Backbone as XML, in Angstrom:
<?xml version="1.0"?>
<chain id="A" units="angstrom">
  <residue number="1" name="UNK">
    <atom name="N" x="-131.098" y="93.416" z="-6.936"/>
    <atom name="CA" x="-131.427" y="93.444" z="-5.471"/>
    <atom name="C" x="-131.604" y="91.972" z="-4.910"/>
  </residue>
  <residue number="2" name="UNK">
    <atom name="N" x="-130.957" y="91.501" z="-3.366"/>
    <atom name="CA" x="-130.228" y="89.944" z="-3.319"/>
    <atom name="C" x="-131.378" y="90.233" z="-1.847"/>
  </residue>
  <residue number="3" name="UNK">
    <atom name="N" x="-131.897" y="88.977" z="-0.997"/>
    <atom name="CA" x="-132.283" y="88.528" z="-0.121"/>
    <atom name="C" x="-131.940" y="87.397" z="0.003"/>
  </residue>
  <residue number="4" name="UNK">
    <atom name="N" x="-131.397" y="87.778" z="1.430"/>
    <atom name="CA" x="-130.730" y="86.008" z="2.106"/>
    <atom name="C" x="-131.623" y="85.874" z="3.694"/>
  </residue>
  <residue number="5" name="UNK">
    <atom name="N" x="-132.376" y="85.027" z="3.478"/>
    <atom name="CA" x="-132.929" y="84.418" z="4.943"/>
    <atom name="C" x="-132.431" y="83.580" z="5.541"/>
  </residue>
  <residue number="6" name="UNK">
    <atom name="N" x="-132.585" y="83.569" z="6.922"/>
    <atom name="CA" x="-132.121" y="82.252" z="6.986"/>
    <atom name="C" x="-133.546" y="81.756" z="8.028"/>
  </residue>
  <residue number="7" name="UNK">
    <atom name="N" x="-133.847" y="80.434" z="8.553"/>
    <atom name="CA" x="-135.495" y="80.469" z="8.774"/>
    <atom name="C" x="-134.965" y="79.458" z="10.205"/>
  </residue>
  <residue number="8" name="UNK">
    <atom name="N" x="-134.929" y="80.502" z="10.812"/>
    <atom name="CA" x="-134.798" y="80.590" z="13.080"/>
    <atom name="C" x="-132.653" y="80.679" z="12.569"/>
  </residue>
  <residue number="9" name="UNK">
    <atom name="N" x="-132.033" y="81.027" z="13.583"/>
    <atom name="CA" x="-131.365" y="80.616" z="13.897"/>
    <atom name="C" x="-130.075" y="80.050" z="13.332"/>
  </residue>
  <residue number="10" name="UNK">
    <atom name="N" x="-130.650" y="78.706" z="13.357"/>
    <atom name="CA" x="-129.659" y="77.209" z="12.907"/>
    <atom name="C" x="-130.115" y="76.799" z="12.180"/>
  </residue>
  <residue number="11" name="UNK">
    <atom name="N" x="-131.032" y="77.133" z="11.595"/>
    <atom name="CA" x="-132.160" y="76.806" z="10.165"/>
    <atom name="C" x="-131.606" y="77.253" z="8.710"/>
  </residue>
  <residue number="12" name="UNK">
    <atom name="N" x="-132.453" y="76.280" z="8.089"/>
    <atom name="CA" x="-131.729" y="76.399" z="6.552"/>
    <atom name="C" x="-131.450" y="77.775" z="5.754"/>
  </residue>
  <residue number="13" name="UNK">
    <atom name="N" x="-130.741" y="78.473" z="4.915"/>
    <atom name="CA" x="-130.671" y="79.048" z="4.596"/>
    <atom name="C" x="-131.066" y="79.660" z="3.110"/>
  </residue>
  <residue number="14" name="UNK">
    <atom name="N" x="-131.740" y="80.664" z="2.463"/>
    <atom name="CA" x="-131.716" y="80.874" z="1.087"/>
    <atom name="C" x="-131.399" y="81.895" z="0.979"/>
  </residue>
  <residue number="15" name="UNK">
    <atom name="N" x="-130.904" y="82.017" z="-0.259"/>
    <atom name="CA" x="-130.631" y="83.329" z="-0.777"/>
    <atom name="C" x="-130.982" y="83.305" z="-2.596"/>
  </residue>
  <residue number="16" name="UNK">
    <atom name="N" x="-131.712" y="85.029" z="-2.220"/>
    <atom name="CA" x="-132.618" y="84.751" z="-3.500"/>
    <atom name="C" x="-132.330" y="86.374" z="-4.338"/>
  </residue>
  <residue number="17" name="UNK">
    <atom name="N" x="-132.117" y="85.919" z="-5.680"/>
    <atom name="CA" x="-131.176" y="87.089" z="-6.325"/>
    <atom name="C" x="-132.568" y="87.421" z="-7.700"/>
  </residue>
  <residue number="18" name="UNK">
    <atom name="N" x="-132.952" y="88.498" z="-7.164"/>
    <atom name="CA" x="-133.564" y="89.254" z="-8.521"/>
    <atom name="C" x="-133.506" y="90.785" z="-8.892"/>
  </residue>
  <residue number="19" name="UNK">
    <atom name="N" x="-133.730" y="91.231" z="-10.109"/>
    <atom name="CA" x="-133.226" y="92.004" z="-11.401"/>
    <atom name="C" x="-132.193" y="91.858" z="-12.069"/>
  </residue>
  <residue number="20" name="UNK">
    <atom name="N" x="-132.141" y="90.725" z="-11.784"/>
    <atom name="CA" x="-130.625" y="90.426" z="-12.875"/>
    <atom name="C" x="-131.021" y="89.114" z="-14.245"/>
  </residue>
  <residue number="21" name="UNK">
    <atom name="N" x="-132.137" y="88.884" z="-14.229"/>
    <atom name="CA" x="-132.743" y="88.191" z="-15.389"/>
    <atom name="C" x="-134.112" y="87.873" z="-15.482"/>
  </residue>
  <residue number="22" name="UNK">
    <atom name="N" x="-134.669" y="87.353" z="-16.451"/>
    <atom name="CA" x="-136.246" y="87.646" z="-16.202"/>
    <atom name="C" x="-137.316" y="87.205" z="-15.463"/>
  </residue>
  <residue number="23" name="UNK">
    <atom name="N" x="-136.784" y="86.539" z="-14.642"/>
    <atom name="CA" x="-137.411" y="85.599" z="-13.281"/>
    <atom name="C" x="-136.557" y="85.322" z="-11.829"/>
  </residue>
  <residue number="24" name="UNK">
    <atom name="N" x="-136.733" y="85.744" z="-10.718"/>
    <atom name="CA" x="-136.103" y="86.050" z="-9.503"/>
    <atom name="C" x="-135.333" y="84.730" z="-8.996"/>
  </residue>
  <residue number="25" name="UNK">
    <atom name="N" x="-133.484" y="84.838" z="-8.928"/>
    <atom name="CA" x="-133.615" y="83.161" z="-8.942"/>
    <atom name="C" x="-132.804" y="83.381" z="-7.678"/>
  </residue>
  <residue number="26" name="UNK">
    <atom name="N" x="-132.395" y="81.459" z="-6.871"/>
    <atom name="CA" x="-132.200" y="81.176" z="-6.096"/>
    <atom name="C" x="-131.007" y="80.702" z="-6.378"/>
  </residue>
  <residue number="27" name="UNK">
    <atom name="N" x="-129.939" y="80.960" z="-5.295"/>
    <atom name="CA" x="-128.336" y="80.895" z="-5.572"/>
    <atom name="C" x="-128.416" y="79.733" z="-4.488"/>
  </residue>
  <residue number="28" name="UNK">
    <atom name="N" x="-128.086" y="78.681" z="-5.363"/>
    <atom name="CA" x="-128.325" y="77.313" z="-4.513"/>
    <atom name="C" x="-126.915" y="77.431" z="-4.037"/>
  </residue>
  <residue number="29" name="UNK">
    <atom name="N" x="-125.912" y="77.730" z="-4.811"/>
    <atom name="CA" x="-124.367" y="77.427" z="-4.054"/>
    <atom name="C" x="-123.977" y="78.327" z="-3.227"/>
  </residue>
  <residue number="30" name="UNK">
    <atom name="N" x="-124.544" y="79.663" z="-2.484"/>
    <atom name="CA" x="-124.241" y="80.261" z="-1.928"/>
    <atom name="C" x="-124.935" y="80.410" z="-0.973"/>
  </residue>
  <residue number="31" name="UNK">
    <atom name="N" x="-126.405" y="80.228" z="-0.636"/>
    <atom name="CA" x="-126.825" y="79.931" z="0.040"/>
    <atom name="C" x="-126.205" y="78.561" z="0.879"/>
  </residue>
  <residue number="32" name="UNK">
    <atom name="N" x="-125.763" y="76.775" z="0.261"/>
    <atom name="CA" x="-124.867" y="75.857" z="1.030"/>
    <atom name="C" x="-123.792" y="76.091" z="1.450"/>
  </residue>
  <residue number="33" name="UNK">
    <atom name="N" x="-123.455" y="77.784" z="0.304"/>
    <atom name="CA" x="-121.976" y="77.934" z="2.061"/>
    <atom name="C" x="-121.842" y="78.888" z="2.748"/>
  </residue>
  <residue number="34" name="UNK">
    <atom name="N" x="-123.207" y="79.436" z="3.144"/>
    <atom name="CA" x="-123.204" y="80.349" z="3.905"/>
    <atom name="C" x="-124.224" y="79.107" z="5.026"/>
  </residue>
  <residue number="35" name="UNK">
    <atom name="N" x="-124.397" y="78.771" z="4.947"/>
    <atom name="CA" x="-124.880" y="76.797" z="6.140"/>
    <atom name="C" x="-123.169" y="76.672" z="6.091"/>
  </residue>
  <residue number="36" name="UNK">
    <atom name="N" x="-122.451" y="76.518" z="5.650"/>
    <atom name="CA" x="-120.746" y="76.900" z="6.788"/>
    <atom name="C" x="-120.591" y="77.363" z="7.572"/>
  </residue>
  <residue number="37" name="UNK">
    <atom name="N" x="-120.138" y="77.678" z="9.168"/>
    <atom name="CA" x="-120.638" y="78.277" z="9.526"/>
    <atom name="C" x="-118.886" y="78.501" z="9.144"/>
  </residue>
  <residue number="38" name="UNK">
    <atom name="N" x="-118.683" y="79.383" z="9.690"/>
    <atom name="CA" x="-117.190" y="79.888" z="9.979"/>
    <atom name="C" x="-116.578" y="80.629" z="8.080"/>
  </residue>
  <residue number="39" name="UNK">
    <atom name="N" x="-118.049" y="80.773" z="6.740"/>
    <atom name="CA" x="-117.222" y="80.502" z="6.354"/>
    <atom name="C" x="-116.684" y="81.687" z="5.803"/>
  </residue>
  <residue number="40" name="UNK">
    <atom name="N" x="-115.400" y="82.114" z="5.206"/>
    <atom name="CA" x="-114.999" y="83.658" z="4.534"/>
    <atom name="C" x="-115.664" y="84.363" z="3.532"/>
  </residue>
  <residue number="41" name="UNK">
    <atom name="N" x="-115.803" y="85.853" z="3.496"/>
    <atom name="CA" x="-116.104" y="86.172" z="2.650"/>
    <atom name="C" x="-115.995" y="86.171" z="1.091"/>
  </residue>
  <residue number="42" name="UNK">
    <atom name="N" x="-113.748" y="85.617" z="1.651"/>
    <atom name="CA" x="-113.877" y="84.767" z="-0.367"/>
    <atom name="C" x="-114.472" y="83.564" z="-0.400"/>
  </residue>
  <residue number="43" name="UNK">
    <atom name="N" x="-114.889" y="82.601" z="0.468"/>
    <atom name="CA" x="-115.477" y="81.816" z="0.334"/>
    <atom name="C" x="-116.435" y="82.098" z="-0.193"/>
  </residue>
  <residue number="44" name="UNK">
    <atom name="N" x="-117.805" y="82.303" z="0.380"/>
    <atom name="CA" x="-119.091" y="83.233" z="-0.469"/>
    <atom name="C" x="-119.243" y="83.943" z="-1.184"/>
  </residue>
  <residue number="45" name="UNK">
    <atom name="N" x="-117.841" y="85.327" z="-1.552"/>
    <atom name="CA" x="-117.761" y="85.919" z="-3.637"/>
    <atom name="C" x="-118.084" y="84.482" z="-4.214"/>
  </residue>
  <residue number="46" name="UNK">
    <atom name="N" x="-116.660" y="83.644" z="-4.215"/>
    <atom name="CA" x="-116.723" y="81.682" z="-5.271"/>
    <atom name="C" x="-118.081" y="81.491" z="-4.599"/>
  </residue>
  <residue number="47" name="UNK">
    <atom name="N" x="-118.764" y="81.247" z="-4.128"/>
    <atom name="CA" x="-120.553" y="80.885" z="-4.427"/>
    <atom name="C" x="-121.026" y="81.261" z="-5.077"/>
  </residue>
  <residue number="48" name="UNK">
    <atom name="N" x="-121.208" y="82.933" z="-5.130"/>
    <atom name="CA" x="-121.531" y="83.487" z="-5.485"/>
    <atom name="C" x="-121.692" y="83.360" z="-7.446"/>
  </residue>
  <residue number="49" name="UNK">
    <atom name="N" x="-119.683" y="83.604" z="-7.544"/>
    <atom name="CA" x="-119.101" y="83.823" z="-9.194"/>
    <atom name="C" x="-120.054" y="82.478" z="-9.189"/>
  </residue>
  <residue number="50" name="UNK">
    <atom name="N" x="-120.250" y="81.546" z="-9.150"/>
    <atom name="CA" x="-120.185" y="79.862" z="-9.368"/>
    <atom name="C" x="-122.252" y="80.396" z="-9.818"/>
  </residue>
  <residue number="51" name="UNK">
    <atom name="N" x="-122.899" y="80.358" z="-8.914"/>
    <atom name="CA" x="-124.247" y="80.900" z="-9.321"/>
    <atom name="C" x="-124.857" y="82.026" z="-10.366"/>
  </residue>
  <residue number="52" name="UNK">
    <atom name="N" x="-123.986" y="83.388" z="-10.445"/>
    <atom name="CA" x="-123.712" y="84.166" z="-11.380"/>
    <atom name="C" x="-123.568" y="83.278" z="-12.975"/>
  </residue>
  <residue number="53" name="UNK">
    <atom name="N" x="-122.594" y="82.814" z="-12.944"/>
    <atom name="CA" x="-122.265" y="81.848" z="-13.972"/>
    <atom name="C" x="-123.382" y="80.890" z="-14.428"/>
  </residue>
  <residue number="54" name="UNK">
    <atom name="N" x="-123.344" y="80.793" z="-13.240"/>
    <atom name="CA" x="-124.634" y="79.104" z="-14.337"/>
    <atom name="C" x="-126.223" y="79.534" z="-14.411"/>
  </residue>
  <residue number="55" name="UNK">
    <atom name="N" x="-126.106" y="80.986" z="-13.982"/>
    <atom name="CA" x="-128.102" y="81.657" z="-14.097"/>
    <atom name="C" x="-127.206" y="82.277" z="-14.925"/>
  </residue>
  <residue number="56" name="UNK">
    <atom name="N" x="-126.907" y="82.693" z="-15.362"/>
    <atom name="CA" x="-126.868" y="84.306" z="-15.510"/>
    <atom name="C" x="-125.400" y="84.325" z="-16.480"/>
  </residue>
  <residue number="57" name="UNK">
    <atom name="N" x="-125.529" y="84.166" z="-18.124"/>
    <atom name="CA" x="-124.891" y="83.537" z="-18.635"/>
    <atom name="C" x="-124.026" y="85.210" z="-19.605"/>
  </residue>
  <residue number="58" name="UNK">
    <atom name="N" x="-124.761" y="85.226" z="-19.351"/>
    <atom name="CA" x="-124.628" y="87.410" z="-20.391"/>
    <atom name="C" x="-124.408" y="88.819" z="-19.668"/>
  </residue>
  <residue number="59" name="UNK">
    <atom name="N" x="-123.682" y="88.142" z="-17.729"/>
    <atom name="CA" x="-123.657" y="89.275" z="-17.563"/>
    <atom name="C" x="-122.140" y="89.714" z="-18.330"/>
  </residue>
  <residue number="60" name="UNK">
    <atom name="N" x="-122.038" y="90.870" z="-17.619"/>
    <atom name="CA" x="-120.871" y="92.150" z="-18.293"/>
    <atom name="C" x="-120.133" y="92.013" z="-16.510"/>
  </residue>
  <residue number="61" name="UNK">
    <atom name="N" x="-119.264" y="92.009" z="-16.733"/>
    <atom name="CA" x="-117.858" y="92.188" z="-15.694"/>
    <atom name="C" x="-119.021" y="92.907" z="-14.783"/>
  </residue>
  <residue number="62" name="UNK">
    <atom name="N" x="-119.016" y="94.445" z="-15.153"/>
    <atom name="CA" x="-119.835" y="94.959" z="-13.737"/>
    <atom name="C" x="-120.936" y="94.668" z="-12.991"/>
  </residue>
  <residue number="63" name="UNK">
    <atom name="N" x="-121.767" y="94.691" z="-13.777"/>
    <atom name="CA" x="-123.026" y="93.612" z="-13.262"/>
    <atom name="C" x="-122.782" y="92.284" z="-12.548"/>
  </residue>
  <residue number="64" name="UNK">
    <atom name="N" x="-121.696" y="91.766" z="-12.463"/>
    <atom name="CA" x="-121.577" y="90.977" z="-11.799"/>
    <atom name="C" x="-120.484" y="91.034" z="-10.027"/>
  </residue>
  <residue number="65" name="UNK">
    <atom name="N" x="-120.421" y="92.139" z="-10.836"/>
    <atom name="CA" x="-119.344" y="92.737" z="-9.244"/>
    <atom name="C" x="-120.730" y="93.438" z="-8.947"/>
  </residue>
  <residue number="66" name="UNK">
    <atom name="N" x="-121.320" y="94.245" z="-8.591"/>
    <atom name="CA" x="-122.871" y="94.746" z="-8.602"/>
    <atom name="C" x="-123.590" y="93.860" z="-7.884"/>
  </residue>
  <residue number="67" name="UNK">
    <atom name="N" x="-124.311" y="92.582" z="-8.448"/>
    <atom name="CA" x="-125.221" y="91.545" z="-7.775"/>
    <atom name="C" x="-124.108" y="91.067" z="-6.767"/>
  </residue>
  <residue number="68" name="UNK">
    <atom name="N" x="-122.745" y="90.229" z="-6.650"/>
    <atom name="CA" x="-121.609" y="90.119" z="-6.103"/>
    <atom name="C" x="-121.979" y="90.648" z="-4.729"/>
  </residue>
  <residue number="69" name="UNK">
    <atom name="N" x="-122.290" y="91.953" z="-4.689"/>
    <atom name="CA" x="-121.742" y="93.535" z="-3.820"/>
    <atom name="C" x="-122.975" y="93.369" z="-3.166"/>
  </residue>
  <residue number="70" name="UNK">
    <atom name="N" x="-123.790" y="93.022" z="-3.804"/>
    <atom name="CA" x="-125.481" y="92.415" z="-3.240"/>
    <atom name="C" x="-125.578" y="91.724" z="-2.002"/>
  </residue>
  <residue number="71" name="UNK">
    <atom name="N" x="-125.038" y="90.863" z="-3.358"/>
    <atom name="CA" x="-125.527" y="89.656" z="-1.930"/>
    <atom name="C" x="-124.892" y="89.490" z="-1.223"/>
  </residue>
  <residue number="72" name="UNK">
    <atom name="N" x="-123.285" y="89.395" z="-1.031"/>
    <atom name="CA" x="-122.619" y="89.708" z="0.254"/>
    <atom name="C" x="-123.370" y="90.460" z="1.462"/>
  </residue>
  <residue number="73" name="UNK">
    <atom name="N" x="-123.743" y="91.693" z="0.515"/>
    <atom name="CA" x="-124.612" y="92.387" z="1.927"/>
    <atom name="C" x="-125.662" y="91.949" z="2.619"/>
  </residue>
  <residue number="74" name="UNK">
    <atom name="N" x="-126.185" y="90.948" z="1.597"/>
    <atom name="CA" x="-127.796" y="90.168" z="2.202"/>
    <atom name="C" x="-127.097" y="88.641" z="3.207"/>
  </residue>
  <residue number="75" name="UNK">
    <atom name="N" x="-126.071" y="89.072" z="2.542"/>
    <atom name="CA" x="-124.781" y="87.430" z="3.722"/>
    <atom name="C" x="-124.696" y="88.082" z="5.056"/>
  </residue>
  <residue number="76" name="UNK">
    <atom name="N" x="-124.229" y="89.282" z="4.821"/>
    <atom name="CA" x="-123.964" y="90.081" z="5.736"/>
    <atom name="C" x="-124.914" y="90.423" z="7.422"/>
  </residue>
  <residue number="77" name="UNK">
    <atom name="N" x="-125.352" y="90.827" z="6.468"/>
    <atom name="CA" x="-126.814" y="91.565" z="7.439"/>
    <atom name="C" x="-127.877" y="90.326" z="8.139"/>
  </residue>
  <residue number="78" name="UNK">
    <atom name="N" x="-127.758" y="89.114" z="7.216"/>
    <atom name="CA" x="-128.081" y="87.967" z="7.651"/>
    <atom name="C" x="-127.715" y="87.297" z="8.737"/>
  </residue>
  <residue number="79" name="UNK">
    <atom name="N" x="-126.153" y="87.794" z="8.824"/>
    <atom name="CA" x="-125.504" y="86.557" z="9.514"/>
    <atom name="C" x="-125.757" y="87.541" z="10.971"/>
  </residue>
  <residue number="80" name="UNK">
    <atom name="N" x="-125.678" y="89.269" z="10.595"/>
    <atom name="CA" x="-125.746" y="89.991" z="12.096"/>
    <atom name="C" x="-126.606" y="89.444" z="13.037"/>
  </residue>
  <residue number="81" name="UNK">
    <atom name="N" x="-127.891" y="89.558" z="12.186"/>
    <atom name="CA" x="-129.126" y="89.248" z="13.208"/>
    <atom name="C" x="-128.685" y="88.344" z="14.196"/>
  </residue>
</chain>
């Protein structure tokens, strides 16, 4: 479960990943990358990976791919609004 929201069209962005550990985590690097206009999917994926590696040290490759896909989907949906 991932949620990505922006406070208004040009407001700050918050990205949160739940169900990956004992409590939801704010994905700081991901949110920072999303605030950069024109950031690419690859740049966003790199930020998600950095957050996953920082907060969730025991994830296997499948879990990392699944969480990355969920956060990226949330980011795309937020940008489409």
